[in-house]
Short mmCIF file of C-alpha atoms in Angstrom, two decimals:
data_model
loop_
_atom_site.label_atom_id
_atom_site.label_comp_id
_atom_site.label_asym_id
_atom_site.label_seq_id
_atom_site.Cartn_x
_atom_site.Cartn_y
_atom_site.Cartn_z
CA UNK H 3 -27.35 86.41 68.42
CA UNK H 4 -30.42 84.19 68.59
CA UNK H 5 -33.43 83.63 66.41
CA UNK H 6 -36.46 84.02 68.64
CA UNK H 7 -38.62 82.13 66.19
CA UNK H 8 -36.25 79.16 66.15
CA UNK H 9 -35.79 79.38 69.89
CA UNK H 10 -39.55 79.22 70.43
CA UNK H 11 -39.91 76.38 67.93
CA UNK H 12 -37.21 74.48 69.83
CA UNK H 13 -38.47 75.26 73.32
CA UNK H 14 -42.22 74.73 73.02
CA UNK H 15 -42.10 70.94 72.98
CA UNK H 16 -39.55 70.93 75.83
CA UNK H 17 -41.94 73.10 77.85
CA UNK H 18 -44.78 70.74 76.93
CA UNK H 19 -42.94 67.61 78.10
CA UNK H 20 -41.76 69.28 81.32
CA UNK H 21 -45.29 70.61 81.90
CA UNK H 22 -46.76 67.13 81.53
CA UNK H 23 -44.16 65.82 83.98
CA UNK H 24 -45.05 68.63 86.39
CA UNK H 25 -48.76 67.77 86.22
CA UNK H 26 -48.03 64.08 86.81
CA UNK H 27 -45.77 64.90 89.77
CA UNK H 28 -48.43 67.19 91.24
CA UNK H 29 -50.74 64.18 91.62
CA UNK H 30 -48.29 62.76 94.15
CA UNK H 31 -47.88 65.96 96.17
CA UNK H 32 -50.00 66.04 99.29
CA UNK H 33 -51.76 69.33 99.99
CA UNK H 34 -50.27 71.60 102.61
CA UNK H 35 -51.14 70.52 106.16
CA UNK H 36 -54.07 72.33 107.77
CA UNK H 37 -53.27 74.88 110.44
CA UNK H 38 -56.11 73.71 112.72
CA UNK H 39 -56.75 70.21 114.09
CA UNK H 40 -58.95 68.83 116.88
CA UNK H 41 -57.95 66.50 119.70
CA UNK H 42 -60.52 64.67 121.83
CA UNK H 43 -59.37 64.07 125.41
CA UNK H 44 -61.29 63.36 128.62
CA UNK H 45 -62.65 65.45 131.46
CA UNK H 46 -61.05 68.79 132.32
CA UNK H 47 -59.58 67.38 135.50
CA UNK H 48 -58.00 64.36 133.83
CA UNK H 49 -54.51 63.65 132.55
CA UNK H 50 -55.67 63.49 128.93
CA UNK H 51 -56.89 67.06 129.05
CA UNK H 52 -53.77 68.36 130.82
CA UNK H 53 -51.42 66.67 128.37
CA UNK H 54 -53.45 67.94 125.41
CA UNK H 55 -53.01 71.49 126.67
CA UNK H 56 -49.24 70.98 126.65
CA UNK H 57 -49.44 69.56 123.13
CA UNK H 58 -51.38 72.64 122.05
CA UNK H 59 -48.67 74.95 123.37
CA UNK H 60 -45.96 72.99 121.51
CA UNK H 61 -47.88 72.86 118.22
CA UNK H 62 -48.61 76.59 118.49
CA UNK H 63 -44.86 77.22 118.15
CA UNK H 64 -45.11 75.69 114.67
CA UNK H 65 -48.16 77.71 113.69
CA UNK H 66 -50.65 74.86 114.19
CA UNK H 67 -53.72 75.36 116.37
CA UNK H 68 -54.72 72.29 118.39
CA UNK H 69 -58.32 72.58 119.55
CA UNK H 70 -58.83 70.59 122.78
CA UNK H 71 -62.29 69.06 123.25
CA UNK H 72 -63.32 67.32 126.43
CA UNK H 73 -65.20 64.02 126.36
CA UNK H 74 -66.56 61.25 128.56
CA UNK H 75 -63.57 59.05 127.80
CA UNK H 76 -61.95 56.74 125.28
CA UNK H 77 -65.16 55.28 123.84
CA UNK H 78 -66.48 58.69 122.92
CA UNK H 79 -63.06 59.64 121.55
CA UNK H 80 -63.16 56.66 119.18
CA UNK H 81 -66.64 57.61 117.97
CA UNK H 82 -65.51 61.19 117.32
CA UNK H 83 -62.60 59.95 115.24
CA UNK H 84 -64.83 57.64 113.23
CA UNK H 85 -67.32 60.45 112.55
CA UNK H 86 -64.61 62.94 111.60
CA UNK H 87 -65.38 65.16 114.59
CA UNK H 88 -61.75 64.89 115.78
CA UNK H 89 -58.41 64.33 114.07
CA UNK H 90 -56.50 62.84 116.99
CA UNK H 91 -57.51 61.46 120.39
CA UNK H 92 -56.21 59.78 123.50
CA UNK H 93 -57.44 56.20 123.74
CA UNK H 94 -56.92 53.89 126.67
CA UNK H 95 -55.41 50.47 125.98
CA UNK H 96 -57.91 47.63 125.80
CA UNK H 97 -60.78 49.79 124.56
CA UNK H 98 -60.35 48.46 121.02
CA UNK H 99 -59.85 44.80 120.27
CA UNK H 100 -56.52 44.31 118.45
CA UNK H 101 -56.82 43.21 114.79
CA UNK H 102 -56.09 39.63 113.84
CA UNK H 103 -53.53 40.85 111.31
CA UNK H 104 -51.37 43.68 112.75
CA UNK H 105 -50.45 44.82 109.22
CA UNK H 106 -54.03 44.96 107.95
CA UNK H 107 -55.64 48.29 107.11
CA UNK H 108 -58.20 49.06 109.84
CA UNK H 109 -61.85 49.04 108.80
CA UNK H 110 -62.46 52.36 110.52
CA UNK H 111 -59.36 53.99 108.98
CA UNK H 112 -57.79 54.73 112.35
CA UNK H 113 -54.11 54.35 113.16
CA UNK H 114 -52.02 54.44 116.31
CA UNK H 115 -49.13 56.84 116.76
CA UNK H 116 -48.03 54.74 119.72
CA UNK H 117 -48.33 54.66 123.49
CA UNK H 118 -47.42 57.83 125.39
CA UNK H 119 -47.70 56.97 129.11
CA UNK H 120 -48.84 54.35 131.59
CA UNK H 121 -52.28 54.62 133.18
CA UNK H 122 -52.08 52.66 136.46
CA UNK H 123 -55.22 50.91 137.67
CA UNK H 124 -55.75 51.74 141.34
CA UNK H 125 -58.28 49.59 143.17
CA UNK H 126 -58.98 51.27 146.51
CA UNK H 127 -61.21 49.58 149.10
CA UNK H 128 -62.36 49.97 152.68
CA UNK H 129 -61.53 47.43 155.33
CA UNK H 130 -58.83 46.20 157.65
CA UNK H 131 -58.19 42.94 155.87
CA UNK H 132 -55.66 43.12 153.00
CA UNK H 133 -57.24 42.22 149.67
CA UNK H 134 -55.04 40.87 146.89
CA UNK H 135 -57.54 39.42 144.41
CA UNK H 136 -60.54 40.89 142.65
CA UNK H 137 -62.61 37.88 143.70
CA UNK H 138 -62.48 39.38 147.21
CA UNK H 139 -64.80 42.15 145.94
CA UNK H 140 -67.68 39.80 145.06
CA UNK H 141 -70.98 41.20 146.32
CA UNK H 142 -69.53 44.63 147.22
CA UNK H 143 -70.54 48.07 145.97
CA UNK H 144 -67.90 49.12 143.44
CA UNK H 145 -67.41 52.36 141.52
CA UNK H 146 -66.29 51.47 137.98
CA UNK H 147 -66.52 54.78 136.11
CA UNK H 148 -69.00 56.61 133.92
CA UNK H 149 -70.66 55.14 130.85
CA UNK H 150 -68.42 55.48 127.82
CA UNK H 151 -65.22 55.78 129.84
CA UNK H 152 -62.24 53.53 129.33
CA UNK H 153 -61.98 52.59 133.01
CA UNK H 154 -65.56 51.28 133.02
CA UNK H 155 -64.92 48.91 130.13
CA UNK H 156 -61.61 47.78 131.62
CA UNK H 157 -63.10 47.26 135.10
CA UNK H 158 -65.90 45.13 133.61
CA UNK H 159 -63.34 43.06 131.71
CA UNK H 160 -61.34 42.37 134.84
CA UNK H 161 -64.39 41.65 137.00
CA UNK H 162 -65.90 39.32 134.40
CA UNK H 163 -62.58 37.47 134.18
CA UNK H 164 -62.99 36.85 137.93
CA UNK H 165 -66.59 35.65 137.46
CA UNK H 166 -68.04 38.62 139.32
CA UNK H 167 -71.59 39.30 138.22
CA UNK H 168 -72.30 42.59 136.45
CA UNK H 169 -75.23 44.03 138.41
CA UNK H 170 -76.54 47.22 139.97
CA UNK H 171 -73.80 47.15 142.62
CA UNK H 172 -71.36 48.35 139.97
CA UNK H 173 -71.85 52.11 140.15
CA UNK H 174 -71.16 54.80 137.48
CA UNK H 175 -68.84 56.88 139.67
CA UNK H 176 -65.30 58.01 138.95
CA UNK H 177 -62.63 60.46 140.04
CA UNK H 178 -63.15 62.61 143.10
CA UNK H 179 -66.84 61.66 143.27
CA UNK H 180 -65.87 58.01 143.72
CA UNK H 181 -63.21 59.02 146.25
CA UNK H 182 -65.73 60.94 148.36
CA UNK H 183 -68.21 58.06 148.32
CA UNK H 184 -65.47 55.66 149.37
CA UNK H 185 -64.27 57.94 152.17
CA UNK H 186 -67.82 58.26 153.46
CA UNK H 187 -68.28 54.50 153.38
CA UNK H 188 -71.17 54.59 150.94
CA UNK H 189 -69.30 52.29 148.57
CA UNK H 190 -66.83 49.50 149.30
CA UNK H 191 -64.29 49.85 146.49
CA UNK H 192 -63.44 52.02 143.51
CA UNK H 193 -61.55 51.50 140.28
CA UNK H 194 -59.47 54.57 139.52
CA UNK H 195 -57.27 55.00 136.47
CA UNK H 196 -54.99 58.02 136.78
CA UNK H 197 -51.37 59.09 137.09
CA UNK H 198 -49.67 58.68 140.45
CA UNK H 199 -49.69 62.44 141.06
CA UNK H 200 -53.39 62.87 140.25
CA UNK H 201 -55.35 64.51 143.12
CA UNK H 202 -57.78 61.59 143.43
CA UNK H 203 -54.90 59.13 143.88
CA UNK H 204 -53.08 61.30 146.38
CA UNK H 205 -56.28 61.83 148.38
CA UNK H 206 -57.12 58.13 148.60
CA UNK H 207 -53.55 57.08 149.42
CA UNK H 208 -53.76 59.28 152.51
CA UNK H 209 -57.39 58.57 153.47
CA UNK H 210 -57.88 56.76 156.82
CA UNK H 211 -59.53 53.38 156.43
CA UNK H 212 -58.87 53.22 152.67
CA UNK H 213 -56.39 50.66 151.36
CA UNK H 214 -54.85 49.90 147.97
CA UNK H 215 -55.18 46.43 146.44
CA UNK H 216 -51.94 44.58 145.78
CA UNK H 217 -52.40 42.51 142.58
CA UNK H 218 -50.60 39.31 143.53
CA UNK H 219 -51.80 37.80 140.24
CA UNK H 220 -50.32 40.66 138.18
CA UNK H 221 -48.29 38.28 135.99
CA UNK H 222 -51.40 36.26 135.16
CA UNK H 223 -53.35 39.39 134.21
CA UNK H 224 -50.49 40.49 131.98
CA UNK H 225 -50.62 37.17 130.13
CA UNK H 226 -54.43 37.18 129.84
CA UNK H 227 -54.62 40.83 128.76
CA UNK H 228 -51.60 41.75 126.57
CA UNK H 229 -52.42 45.46 126.71
CA UNK H 230 -51.71 45.49 130.46
CA UNK H 231 -48.27 46.06 131.99
CA UNK H 232 -47.17 45.11 135.48
CA UNK H 233 -45.94 48.06 137.56
CA UNK H 234 -44.56 48.32 141.08
CA UNK H 235 -45.43 51.01 143.61
CA UNK H 236 -42.34 51.05 145.88
CA UNK H 237 -42.64 50.79 149.65
CA UNK H 238 -42.86 54.21 151.35
CA UNK H 239 -43.08 56.18 148.10
CA UNK H 240 -46.37 57.86 149.04
CA UNK H 241 -45.27 58.83 152.55
CA UNK H 242 -41.70 58.19 153.69
CA UNK H 243 -42.39 59.24 157.29
CA UNK H 244 -45.38 56.91 157.76
CA UNK H 245 -43.86 54.30 155.45
CA UNK H 246 -46.85 54.10 153.14
CA UNK H 247 -47.36 51.82 151.42
CA UNK H 248 -45.76 49.47 153.97
CA UNK H 249 -44.66 47.10 151.17
CA UNK H 250 -44.17 47.07 147.42
CA UNK H 251 -47.57 47.13 145.73
CA UNK H 252 -48.06 45.41 142.39
CA UNK H 253 -50.28 47.33 140.02
CA UNK H 254 -51.58 46.85 136.50
CA UNK H 255 -51.58 49.53 133.83
CA UNK H 256 -52.74 49.91 130.26
CA UNK H 257 -51.11 52.61 128.21
CA UNK H 258 -52.64 55.79 126.87
CA UNK H 259 -52.36 55.84 123.10
CA UNK H 260 -52.46 58.57 120.50
CA UNK H 261 -54.90 57.55 117.77
CA UNK H 262 -55.32 59.48 114.53
CA UNK H 263 -57.52 59.36 111.47
CA UNK H 264 -55.86 57.83 108.44
CA UNK H 265 -56.30 61.05 106.46
CA UNK H 266 -54.43 63.24 108.95
CA UNK H 267 -51.55 64.92 107.10
CA UNK H 268 -48.25 63.02 107.56
CA UNK H 269 -46.40 66.19 108.57
CA UNK H 270 -48.91 66.75 111.40
CA UNK H 271 -48.52 63.15 112.57
CA UNK H 272 -44.77 63.72 112.83
CA UNK H 273 -45.35 67.03 114.64
CA UNK H 274 -47.62 65.27 117.16
CA UNK H 275 -44.97 62.62 117.77
CA UNK H 276 -42.37 65.32 118.36
CA UNK H 277 -44.73 66.93 120.88
CA UNK H 278 -45.30 63.54 122.55
CA UNK H 279 -41.54 63.00 122.80
CA UNK H 280 -41.12 66.39 124.44
CA UNK H 281 -43.99 65.88 126.89
CA UNK H 282 -43.58 62.18 127.76
CA UNK H 283 -39.95 61.40 126.96
CA UNK H 284 -38.49 62.17 130.39
CA UNK H 285 -38.17 59.61 133.19
CA UNK H 286 -41.12 59.33 135.53
CA UNK H 287 -42.55 57.42 138.45
CA UNK H 288 -43.14 54.25 136.43
CA UNK H 289 -41.12 54.89 133.27
CA UNK H 290 -37.53 55.37 132.19
CA UNK H 291 -36.23 58.20 130.01
CA UNK H 292 -37.00 57.67 126.34
CA UNK H 293 -39.49 54.86 126.99
CA UNK H 294 -42.34 56.90 125.50
CA UNK H 295 -43.65 57.36 122.91
CA UNK H 296 -43.38 53.79 121.60
CA UNK H 297 -45.61 51.18 119.99
CA UNK H 298 -46.54 49.05 123.01
CA UNK H 299 -50.24 48.37 122.51
CA UNK H 300 -51.40 46.77 119.22
CA UNK H 301 -54.94 48.08 119.59
CA UNK H 302 -54.59 49.53 116.06
CA UNK H 303 -52.01 49.25 113.28
CA UNK H 304 -49.10 51.62 113.66
CA UNK H 305 -49.21 54.62 111.35
CA UNK H 306 -46.56 54.43 108.57
CA UNK H 307 -45.38 57.91 109.61
CA UNK H 308 -44.98 56.74 113.20
CA UNK H 309 -43.07 53.65 112.06
CA UNK H 310 -40.61 55.88 110.19
CA UNK H 311 -40.36 58.22 113.20
CA UNK H 312 -39.49 55.38 115.59
CA UNK H 313 -36.92 54.02 113.14
CA UNK H 314 -35.22 57.22 112.00
CA UNK H 315 -36.52 60.08 114.15
CA UNK H 316 -38.05 63.28 112.74
CA UNK H 317 -37.61 63.98 109.01
CA UNK H 318 -34.29 65.61 108.17
CA UNK H 319 -35.77 68.97 107.22
CA UNK H 320 -37.95 69.19 110.35
CA UNK H 321 -34.87 68.76 112.54
CA UNK H 322 -33.24 71.97 111.36
CA UNK H 323 -35.97 74.14 109.82
CA UNK H 324 -39.20 75.68 111.10
CA UNK H 325 -42.17 73.38 110.53
CA UNK H 326 -43.81 75.47 107.79
CA UNK H 327 -40.53 75.88 105.90
CA UNK H 328 -39.71 72.17 106.16
CA UNK H 329 -43.15 71.28 104.78
CA UNK H 330 -42.74 73.79 101.95
CA UNK H 331 -39.35 72.37 100.98
CA UNK H 332 -40.63 68.83 101.25
CA UNK H 333 -43.52 69.54 98.87
CA UNK H 334 -41.27 71.49 96.52
CA UNK H 335 -38.72 68.67 96.32
CA UNK H 336 -41.42 66.25 95.20
CA UNK H 337 -42.09 68.56 92.26
CA UNK H 338 -38.49 69.52 91.51
CA UNK H 339 -37.10 65.99 91.28
CA UNK H 340 -39.18 64.91 88.23
CA UNK H 341 -39.00 68.47 86.87
CA UNK H 342 -35.20 68.47 86.87
CA UNK H 343 -35.03 64.83 85.80
CA UNK H 344 -36.82 65.82 82.59
CA UNK H 345 -35.46 69.33 82.12
CA UNK H 346 -31.72 68.62 82.42
CA UNK H 347 -31.46 65.99 79.63
CA UNK H 348 -33.86 67.97 77.44
CA UNK H 349 -31.77 71.14 77.86
CA UNK H 350 -28.65 69.20 76.93
CA UNK H 351 -30.37 68.09 73.74
CA UNK H 352 -31.90 71.51 72.99
CA UNK H 353 -28.75 73.25 71.56
CA UNK H 354 -28.29 70.48 69.01
CA UNK H 355 -31.94 70.75 68.02
CA UNK H 356 -31.72 74.53 67.79
CA UNK H 357 -28.62 74.28 65.58
CA UNK H 358 -30.36 71.73 63.37
CA UNK H 359 -33.38 74.00 62.90
CA UNK H 360 -31.19 76.95 61.88
CA UNK H 361 -29.07 74.85 59.52
CA UNK H 362 -32.20 73.29 58.03
CA UNK H 363 -33.08 76.66 56.44
CA UNK H 364 -29.74 76.71 54.64
CA UNK H 365 -29.91 73.01 53.77
CA UNK H 366 -33.22 73.51 51.98
CA UNK H 367 -31.51 76.06 49.72
CA UNK H 368 -28.64 73.64 49.18
CA UNK H 369 -31.12 71.00 48.09
CA UNK H 370 -32.46 73.32 45.40
CA UNK H 371 -28.92 74.39 44.41
CA UNK H 372 -27.77 70.78 44.02
CA UNK H 373 -30.75 69.97 41.82
CA UNK H 374 -29.99 72.99 39.66
CA UNK H 375 -26.29 72.04 39.49
CA UNK H 376 -27.21 68.55 38.26
CA UNK H 377 -29.50 70.01 35.60
CA UNK H 378 -26.76 72.34 34.33
CA UNK H 379 -23.97 69.73 34.34
CA UNK H 380 -25.86 66.69 33.06
CA UNK H 381 -28.97 67.94 31.26
CA UNK H 382 -28.02 71.39 30.04
CA UNK H 383 -30.49 72.85 27.58
CA UNK H 384 -29.69 76.23 26.00
CA UNK H 385 -33.40 76.86 25.74
CA UNK H 386 -33.65 76.73 29.54
CA UNK H 387 -30.91 79.33 30.05
CA UNK H 388 -33.28 82.04 31.26
CA UNK H 389 -34.88 79.60 33.72
CA UNK H 390 -31.45 78.58 35.05
CA UNK H 391 -30.57 82.22 35.67
CA UNK H 392 -33.91 82.93 37.30
CA UNK H 393 -33.47 79.99 39.68
CA UNK H 394 -29.92 81.10 40.53
CA UNK H 395 -31.08 84.65 41.20
CA UNK H 396 -33.86 83.30 43.44
CA UNK H 397 -31.37 81.22 45.41
CA UNK H 398 -29.01 84.18 45.77
CA UNK H 399 -31.88 86.35 47.01
CA UNK H 400 -32.99 83.62 49.43
CA UNK H 401 -29.45 83.39 50.81
CA UNK H 402 -29.36 87.15 51.36
CA UNK H 403 -32.72 87.18 53.15
CA UNK H 404 -32.09 84.22 55.43
CA UNK H 405 -32.91 85.19 59.05
CA UNK H 406 -30.34 83.22 61.01
CA UNK H 407 -28.40 84.03 64.20
CA UNK H 408 -25.06 85.81 63.94
CA UNK H 409 -23.22 82.70 65.00
CA UNK H 410 -24.46 80.88 61.90
CA UNK H 411 -23.97 83.73 59.37
CA UNK H 412 -21.00 81.92 57.79
CA UNK H 413 -23.48 79.39 56.41
CA UNK H 414 -25.33 82.12 54.49
CA UNK H 415 -22.11 83.53 53.02
CA UNK H 416 -20.90 80.08 52.05
CA UNK H 417 -24.25 79.41 50.37
CA UNK H 418 -23.90 82.58 48.30
CA UNK H 419 -20.39 81.57 47.27
CA UNK H 420 -21.71 78.23 46.10
CA UNK H 421 -24.53 79.95 44.19
CA UNK H 422 -21.87 82.02 42.40
CA UNK H 423 -19.90 78.84 41.72
CA UNK H 424 -22.90 77.26 40.00
CA UNK H 425 -23.47 80.55 38.14
CA UNK H 426 -19.88 80.29 36.85
CA UNK H 427 -20.52 76.71 35.70
CA UNK H 428 -23.64 77.92 33.91
CA UNK H 429 -21.60 80.56 32.05
CA UNK H 430 -19.07 77.89 30.98
CA UNK H 431 -21.88 75.63 29.71
CA UNK H 432 -23.35 78.59 27.81
CA UNK H 433 -20.02 79.34 26.10
CA UNK H 434 -19.56 75.70 25.13
CA UNK H 435 -23.06 75.56 23.67
CA UNK H 436 -22.44 78.70 21.64
#
């Protein structure tokens, strides 16, 4: 039914064009996402570490291992990202100066996936007199966090804005160590950055002789430092029976942000955002449902994948398919679209080309037959009679030996009929010449 030789001759250039298109398309296909990534957090007792453990459990459901590495804080997390020692990290707002152009590509090739939760700044102090301004802490011994931590940098920023000298009275203490020193009266105040349910916050809220600063200038701080948000600690929320705090307390809070390297696979960025939505999307003490994750702190440009996520949600395939299958389909589609775009029109053209190749064999014989017919009709020479017969016999033999598909066999029989017709004309010319 088919001539394999003609089929191959027709198909090879189609395969070549489609192959070239496949190779070109492959250049635009990202490699499969790795199954292991590293997140840099904070200390084991901190919120960053606890949230990262929840992320790891969620990503494990999709076959991705999230390795959780502790650190001294946001500054170290940034350095790890820059050195390639981590793929994603929690970074406190205000640690990085925002770029002049929000749309510019960052020099360190880091991008934000958005803010994921508030980190309230708690300024606890000892004394009976209510303090409402940081200037009231001038000359006092203050715990401002360990070197390299986000709270230390933020505390220095706020103290310097209040013209408080940076000296040896600013101590590298944080967390429960700072709480113990404050309870024992060995320091006068402590900057703590933690969630409202963190043990260090709950301990200090209930410690005798320890009070919480009410930032009466919260609006001014929010204007001076755009990465800060004003929050309110409602009256009595810590202890309804003892009515503590006895009034609404104004607090300040940066946001914790997910920062990724620019070369982190887009599918993994989306998977991290889905995990963040699951972990941080519910309503909380200071946030409403659905408030996080969102792009609230312009410390770094927003990742293009995150921008699409906030606009349209997860990719269509990842909504309904397992992660690995969605990624496989997504990569396959990138290849199939140009593949089909080339293959379909070429296949529509292929039958016509195949038919032309088969007919061309017969047409070559017809070319020779027409030339012979012209010689016999217009330039007949009796001396060439043997040559005319030899050429006719050769054409008849060629027609019988044509290897063409069954569907085109009528062409061979018609050719032989026409050879016999010319043979009859030759006989007539021979009789007339005799």
